PDB file of C-alpha atoms in Angstrom:
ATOM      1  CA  UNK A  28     -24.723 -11.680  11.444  1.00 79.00           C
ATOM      2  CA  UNK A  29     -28.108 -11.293   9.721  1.00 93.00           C
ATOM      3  CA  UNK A  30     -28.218 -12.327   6.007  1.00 94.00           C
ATOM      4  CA  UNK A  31     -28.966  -8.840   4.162  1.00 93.00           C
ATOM      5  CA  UNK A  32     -25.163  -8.064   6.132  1.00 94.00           C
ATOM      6  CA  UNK A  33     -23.642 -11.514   4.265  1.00 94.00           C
ATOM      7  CA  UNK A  34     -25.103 -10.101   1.184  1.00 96.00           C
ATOM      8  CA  UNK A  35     -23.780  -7.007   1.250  1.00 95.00           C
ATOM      9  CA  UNK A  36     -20.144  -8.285   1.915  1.00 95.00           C
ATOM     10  CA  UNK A  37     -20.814 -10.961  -0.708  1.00 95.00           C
ATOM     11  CA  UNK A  38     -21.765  -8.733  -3.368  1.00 94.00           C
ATOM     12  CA  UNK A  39     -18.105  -6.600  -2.728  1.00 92.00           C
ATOM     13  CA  UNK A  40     -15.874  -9.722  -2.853  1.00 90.00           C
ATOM     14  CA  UNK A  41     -17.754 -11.182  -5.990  1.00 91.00           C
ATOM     15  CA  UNK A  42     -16.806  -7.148  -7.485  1.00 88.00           C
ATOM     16  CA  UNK A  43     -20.769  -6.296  -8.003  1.00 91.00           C
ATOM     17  CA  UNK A  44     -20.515  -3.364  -5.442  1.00 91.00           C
ATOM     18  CA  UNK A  45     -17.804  -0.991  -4.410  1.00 92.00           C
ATOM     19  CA  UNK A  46     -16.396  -1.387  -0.925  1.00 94.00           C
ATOM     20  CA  UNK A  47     -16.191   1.377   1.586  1.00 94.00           C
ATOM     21  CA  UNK A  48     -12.380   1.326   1.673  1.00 94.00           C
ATOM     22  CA  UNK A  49      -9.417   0.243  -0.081  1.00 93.00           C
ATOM     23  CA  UNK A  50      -5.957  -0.519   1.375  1.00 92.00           C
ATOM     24  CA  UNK A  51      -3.366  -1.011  -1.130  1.00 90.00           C
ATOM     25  CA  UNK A  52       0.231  -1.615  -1.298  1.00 88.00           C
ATOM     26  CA  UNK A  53       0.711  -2.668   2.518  1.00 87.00           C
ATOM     27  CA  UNK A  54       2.726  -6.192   3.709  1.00 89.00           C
ATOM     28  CA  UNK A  55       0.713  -8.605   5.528  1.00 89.00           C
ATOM     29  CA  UNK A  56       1.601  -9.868   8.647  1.00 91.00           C
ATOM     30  CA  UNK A  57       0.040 -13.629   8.912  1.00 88.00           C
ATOM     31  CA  UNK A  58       0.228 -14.184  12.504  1.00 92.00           C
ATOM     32  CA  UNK A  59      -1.010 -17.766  11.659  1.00 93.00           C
ATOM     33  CA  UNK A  60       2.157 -18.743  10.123  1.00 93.00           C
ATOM     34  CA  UNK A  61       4.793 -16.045  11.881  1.00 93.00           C
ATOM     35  CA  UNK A  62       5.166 -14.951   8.424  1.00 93.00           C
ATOM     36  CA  UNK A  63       5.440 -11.473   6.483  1.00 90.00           C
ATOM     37  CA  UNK A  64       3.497 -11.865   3.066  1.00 83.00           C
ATOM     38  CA  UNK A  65       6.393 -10.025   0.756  1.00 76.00           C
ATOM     39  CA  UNK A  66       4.188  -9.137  -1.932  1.00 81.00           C
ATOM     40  CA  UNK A  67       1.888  -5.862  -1.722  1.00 81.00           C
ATOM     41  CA  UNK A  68      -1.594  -6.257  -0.806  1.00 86.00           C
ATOM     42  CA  UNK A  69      -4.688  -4.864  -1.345  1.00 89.00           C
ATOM     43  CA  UNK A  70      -7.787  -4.795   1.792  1.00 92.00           C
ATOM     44  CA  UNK A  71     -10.762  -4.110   0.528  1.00 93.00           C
ATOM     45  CA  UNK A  72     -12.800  -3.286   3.491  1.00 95.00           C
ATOM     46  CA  UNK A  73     -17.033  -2.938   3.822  1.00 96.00           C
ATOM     47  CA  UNK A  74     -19.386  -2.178   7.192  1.00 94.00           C
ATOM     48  CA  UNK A  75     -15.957  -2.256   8.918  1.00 96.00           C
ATOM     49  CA  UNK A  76     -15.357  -6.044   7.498  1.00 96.00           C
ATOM     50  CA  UNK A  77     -12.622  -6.724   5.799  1.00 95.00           C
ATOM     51  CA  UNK A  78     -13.863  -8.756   2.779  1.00 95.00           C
ATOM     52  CA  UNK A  79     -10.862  -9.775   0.703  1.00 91.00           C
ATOM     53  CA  UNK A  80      -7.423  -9.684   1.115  1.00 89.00           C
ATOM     54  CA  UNK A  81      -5.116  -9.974  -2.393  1.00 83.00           C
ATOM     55  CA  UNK A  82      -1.636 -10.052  -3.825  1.00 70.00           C
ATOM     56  CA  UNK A  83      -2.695  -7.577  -6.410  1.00 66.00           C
ATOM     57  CA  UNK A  84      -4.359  -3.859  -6.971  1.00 64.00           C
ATOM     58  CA  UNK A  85      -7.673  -3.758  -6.507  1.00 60.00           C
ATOM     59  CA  UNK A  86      -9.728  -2.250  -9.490  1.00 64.00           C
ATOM     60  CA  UNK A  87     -10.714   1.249  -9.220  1.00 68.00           C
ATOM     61  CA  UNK A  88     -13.849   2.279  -7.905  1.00 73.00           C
ATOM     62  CA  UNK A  89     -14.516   5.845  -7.792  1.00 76.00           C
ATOM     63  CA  UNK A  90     -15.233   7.681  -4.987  1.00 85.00           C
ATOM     64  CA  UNK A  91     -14.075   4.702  -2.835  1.00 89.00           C
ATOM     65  CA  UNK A  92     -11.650   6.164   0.217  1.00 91.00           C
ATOM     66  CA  UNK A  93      -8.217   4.432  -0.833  1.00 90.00           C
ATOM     67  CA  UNK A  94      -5.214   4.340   1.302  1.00 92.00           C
ATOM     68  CA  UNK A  95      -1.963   4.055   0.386  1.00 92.00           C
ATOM     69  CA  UNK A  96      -0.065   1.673   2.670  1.00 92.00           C
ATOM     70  CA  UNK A  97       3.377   1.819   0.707  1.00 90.00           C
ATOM     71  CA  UNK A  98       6.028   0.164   3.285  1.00 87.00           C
ATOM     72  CA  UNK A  99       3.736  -0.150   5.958  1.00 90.00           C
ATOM     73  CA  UNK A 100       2.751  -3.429   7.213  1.00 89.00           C
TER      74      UNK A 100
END
């Protein structure tokens, strides 16, 4: 991956640029640990990386393409 790339997906998990797409309110399936994470997620998602997965809403960002993933996993 060249470095300008790691910069770019940097910069959207540190919060200093918007993602691309945002995936709230799924379940997780870890398929590390066979487990379903119960609480709602949010995917932020940039240059077709995904860049941070969280327990929590993601802030809001605009024009950013959000999905809502409410009881989907």
């Amino acid at each position: 991956m060249e470095r300008h790339m790691i910069k770019n997906l940097l910069d959207v998990a540190r919060g200093n640029t918007p993602p691309d797409r945002i995936i709230n309110n799924g379940k997780l399936i870890n398929v590390f640990t066979n487990s379903i994470e119960e609480k709602n997620c949010t995917i932020l998602i940039k240059d077709g990386f995904i860049v941070s997965i969280e327990a929590y809403e993601a802030m809001k960002y605009g024009n950013v393409e959000t999905i809502d993933a409410q009881g989907l996993y």
